[in-house]
PDB file of C-alpha atoms in Angstrom:
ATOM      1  CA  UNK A   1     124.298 104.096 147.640  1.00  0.00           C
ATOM      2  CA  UNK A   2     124.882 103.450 151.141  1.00  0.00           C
ATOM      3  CA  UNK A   3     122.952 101.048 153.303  1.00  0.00           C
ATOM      4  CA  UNK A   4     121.775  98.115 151.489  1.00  0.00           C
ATOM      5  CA  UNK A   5     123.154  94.471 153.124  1.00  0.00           C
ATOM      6  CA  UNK A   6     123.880  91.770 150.970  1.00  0.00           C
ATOM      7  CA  UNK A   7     120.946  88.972 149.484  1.00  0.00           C
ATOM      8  CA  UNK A   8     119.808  86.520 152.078  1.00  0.00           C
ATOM      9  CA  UNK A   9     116.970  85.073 149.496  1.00  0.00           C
ATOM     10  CA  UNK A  10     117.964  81.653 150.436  1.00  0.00           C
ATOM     11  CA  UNK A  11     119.183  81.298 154.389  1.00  0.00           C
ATOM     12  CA  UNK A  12     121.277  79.014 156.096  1.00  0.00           C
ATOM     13  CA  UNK A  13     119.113  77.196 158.722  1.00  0.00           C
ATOM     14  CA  UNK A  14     120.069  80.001 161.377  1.00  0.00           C
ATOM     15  CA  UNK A  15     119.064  82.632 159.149  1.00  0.00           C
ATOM     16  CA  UNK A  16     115.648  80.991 158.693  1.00  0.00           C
ATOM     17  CA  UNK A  17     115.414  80.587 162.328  1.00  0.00           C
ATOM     18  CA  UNK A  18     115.761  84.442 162.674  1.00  0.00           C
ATOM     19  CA  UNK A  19     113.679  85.592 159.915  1.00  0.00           C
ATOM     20  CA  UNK A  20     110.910  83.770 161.249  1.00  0.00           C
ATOM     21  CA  UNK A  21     111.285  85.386 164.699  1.00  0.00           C
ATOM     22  CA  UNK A  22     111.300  88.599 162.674  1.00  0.00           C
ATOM     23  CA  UNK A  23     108.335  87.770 160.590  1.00  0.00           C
ATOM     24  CA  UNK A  24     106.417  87.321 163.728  1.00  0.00           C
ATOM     25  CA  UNK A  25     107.299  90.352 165.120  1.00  0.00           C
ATOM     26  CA  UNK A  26     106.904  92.507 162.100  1.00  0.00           C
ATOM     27  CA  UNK A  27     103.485  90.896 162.064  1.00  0.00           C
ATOM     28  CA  UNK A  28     103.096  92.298 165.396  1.00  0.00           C
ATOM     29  CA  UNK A  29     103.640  96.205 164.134  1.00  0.00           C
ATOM     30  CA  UNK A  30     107.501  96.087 165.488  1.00  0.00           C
ATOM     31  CA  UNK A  31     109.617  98.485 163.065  1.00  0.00           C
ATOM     32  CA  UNK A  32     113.074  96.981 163.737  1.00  0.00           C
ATOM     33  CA  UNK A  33     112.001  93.360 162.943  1.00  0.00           C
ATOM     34  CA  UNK A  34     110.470  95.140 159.235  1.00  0.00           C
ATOM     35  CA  UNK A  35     113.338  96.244 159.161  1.00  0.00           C
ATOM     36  CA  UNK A  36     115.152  93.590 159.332  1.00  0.00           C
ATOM     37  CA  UNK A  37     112.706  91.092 157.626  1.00  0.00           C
ATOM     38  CA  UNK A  38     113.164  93.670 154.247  1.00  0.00           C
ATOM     39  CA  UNK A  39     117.110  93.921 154.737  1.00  0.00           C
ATOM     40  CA  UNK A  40     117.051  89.824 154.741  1.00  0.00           C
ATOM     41  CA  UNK A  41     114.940  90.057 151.654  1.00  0.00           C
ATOM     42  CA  UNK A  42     116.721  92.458 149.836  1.00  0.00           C
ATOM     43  CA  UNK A  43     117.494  89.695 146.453  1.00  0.00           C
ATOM     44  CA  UNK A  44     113.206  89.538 146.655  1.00  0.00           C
ATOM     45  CA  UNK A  45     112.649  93.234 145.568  1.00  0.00           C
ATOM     46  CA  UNK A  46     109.049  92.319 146.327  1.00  0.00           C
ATOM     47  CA  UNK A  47     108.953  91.268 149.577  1.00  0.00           C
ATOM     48  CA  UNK A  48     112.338  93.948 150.391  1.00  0.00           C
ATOM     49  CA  UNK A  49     109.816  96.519 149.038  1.00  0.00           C
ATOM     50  CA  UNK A  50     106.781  95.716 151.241  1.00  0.00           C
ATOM     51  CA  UNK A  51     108.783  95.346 154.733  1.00  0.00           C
ATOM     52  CA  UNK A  52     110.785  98.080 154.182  1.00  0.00           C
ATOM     53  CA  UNK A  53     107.945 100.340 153.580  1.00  0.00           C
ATOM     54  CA  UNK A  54     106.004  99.551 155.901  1.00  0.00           C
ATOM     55  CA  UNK A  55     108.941  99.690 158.777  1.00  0.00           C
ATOM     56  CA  UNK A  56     109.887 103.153 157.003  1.00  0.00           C
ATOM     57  CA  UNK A  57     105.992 103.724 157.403  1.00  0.00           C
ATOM     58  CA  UNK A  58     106.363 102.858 161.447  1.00  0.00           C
ATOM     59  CA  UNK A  59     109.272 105.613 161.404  1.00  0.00           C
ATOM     60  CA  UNK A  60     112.235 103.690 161.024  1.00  0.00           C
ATOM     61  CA  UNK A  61     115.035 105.882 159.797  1.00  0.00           C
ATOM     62  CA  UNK A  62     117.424 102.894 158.501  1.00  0.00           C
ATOM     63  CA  UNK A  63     114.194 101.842 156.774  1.00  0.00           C
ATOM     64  CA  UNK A  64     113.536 105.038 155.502  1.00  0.00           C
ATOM     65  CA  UNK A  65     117.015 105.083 153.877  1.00  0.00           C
ATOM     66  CA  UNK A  66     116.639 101.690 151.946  1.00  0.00           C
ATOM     67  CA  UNK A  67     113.475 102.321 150.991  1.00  0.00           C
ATOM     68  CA  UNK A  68     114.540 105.446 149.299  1.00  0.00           C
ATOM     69  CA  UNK A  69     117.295 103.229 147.306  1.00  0.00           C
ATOM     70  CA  UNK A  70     115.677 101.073 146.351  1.00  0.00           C
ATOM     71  CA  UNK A  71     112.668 103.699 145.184  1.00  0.00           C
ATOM     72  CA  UNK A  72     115.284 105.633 143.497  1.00  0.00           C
ATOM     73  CA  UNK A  73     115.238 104.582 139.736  1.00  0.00           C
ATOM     74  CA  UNK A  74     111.471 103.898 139.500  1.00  0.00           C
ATOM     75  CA  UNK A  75     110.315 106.520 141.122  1.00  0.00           C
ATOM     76  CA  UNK A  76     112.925 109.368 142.030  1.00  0.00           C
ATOM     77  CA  UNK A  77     110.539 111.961 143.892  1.00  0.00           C
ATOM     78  CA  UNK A  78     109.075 109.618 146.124  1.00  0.00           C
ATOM     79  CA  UNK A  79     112.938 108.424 146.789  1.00  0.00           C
ATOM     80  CA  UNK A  80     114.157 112.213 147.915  1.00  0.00           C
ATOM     81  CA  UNK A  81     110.993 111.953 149.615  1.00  0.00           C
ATOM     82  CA  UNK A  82     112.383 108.957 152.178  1.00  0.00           C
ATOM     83  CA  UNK A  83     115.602 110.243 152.170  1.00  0.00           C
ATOM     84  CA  UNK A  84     114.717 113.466 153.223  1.00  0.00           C
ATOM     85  CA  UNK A  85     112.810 112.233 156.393  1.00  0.00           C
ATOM     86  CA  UNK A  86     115.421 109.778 157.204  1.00  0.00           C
ATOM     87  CA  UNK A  87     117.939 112.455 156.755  1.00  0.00           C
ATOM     88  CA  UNK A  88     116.300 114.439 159.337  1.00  0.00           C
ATOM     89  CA  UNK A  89     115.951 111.306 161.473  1.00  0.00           C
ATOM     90  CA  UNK A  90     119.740 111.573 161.953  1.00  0.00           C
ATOM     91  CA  UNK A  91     120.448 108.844 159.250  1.00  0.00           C
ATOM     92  CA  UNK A  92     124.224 109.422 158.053  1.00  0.00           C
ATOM     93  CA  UNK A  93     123.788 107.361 155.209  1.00  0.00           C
ATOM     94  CA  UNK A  94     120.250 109.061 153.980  1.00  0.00           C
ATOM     95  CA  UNK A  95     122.491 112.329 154.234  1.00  0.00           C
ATOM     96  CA  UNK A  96     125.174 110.829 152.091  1.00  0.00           C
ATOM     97  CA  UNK A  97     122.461 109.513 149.695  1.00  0.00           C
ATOM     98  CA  UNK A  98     120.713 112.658 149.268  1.00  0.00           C
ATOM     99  CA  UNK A  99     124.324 114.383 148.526  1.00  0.00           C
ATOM    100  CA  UNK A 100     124.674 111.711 145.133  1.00  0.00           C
ATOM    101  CA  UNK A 101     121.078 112.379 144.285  1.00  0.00           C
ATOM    102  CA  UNK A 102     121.868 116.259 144.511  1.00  0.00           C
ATOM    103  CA  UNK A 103     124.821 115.556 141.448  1.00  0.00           C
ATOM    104  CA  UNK A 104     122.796 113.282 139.162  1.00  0.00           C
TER     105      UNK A 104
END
């Protein structure tokens, strides 16, 4: 699938600097820092989960995309579901995604 970065579960000490500035402003109802607070969690499905919902929630197409993936074995419809709106967002990747969900 297309769009997931790598696992930043434990920081370097600039990486914690910046996912505390994101924490505070995904605190503060800002989509791109969810966004980016979920992509940095992405080895924590948990806390990946929870930001990345919630910034797919606050119409974040990237978001919308990794949420699907990572919705995608657990719960397939609600996947399509994401993928399809961040498809029509004018995600690439979402569009690519939906295409290998189509030949499963």
């Amino acid at each position: 699938m297309v769009g997931r970065r790598g696992d930043c579960s434990s920081p370097a000490p600039a990486q914690a600097t910046s996912c505390t500035w994101f924490r505070r402003g995904a605190e503060q109802g800002r989509a791109e820092c969810m966004f980016e607070l979920g992509q940095a969690c992405a080895g924590v499905s948990e806390s990946a989960r929870y930001w990345l919902g919630r910034a797919a929630a606050a119409g974040h197409d990237e978001a919308m995309n990794n949420f699907g993936v990572l919705l995608l074995n657990e719960n397939p419809e609600l996947a399509e579901y994401w993928l399809t709106k961040s498809a029509k967002a004018g995600c690439h990747a979402a569009q690519l995604n939906l295409q290998e969900c189509s030949r499963r």
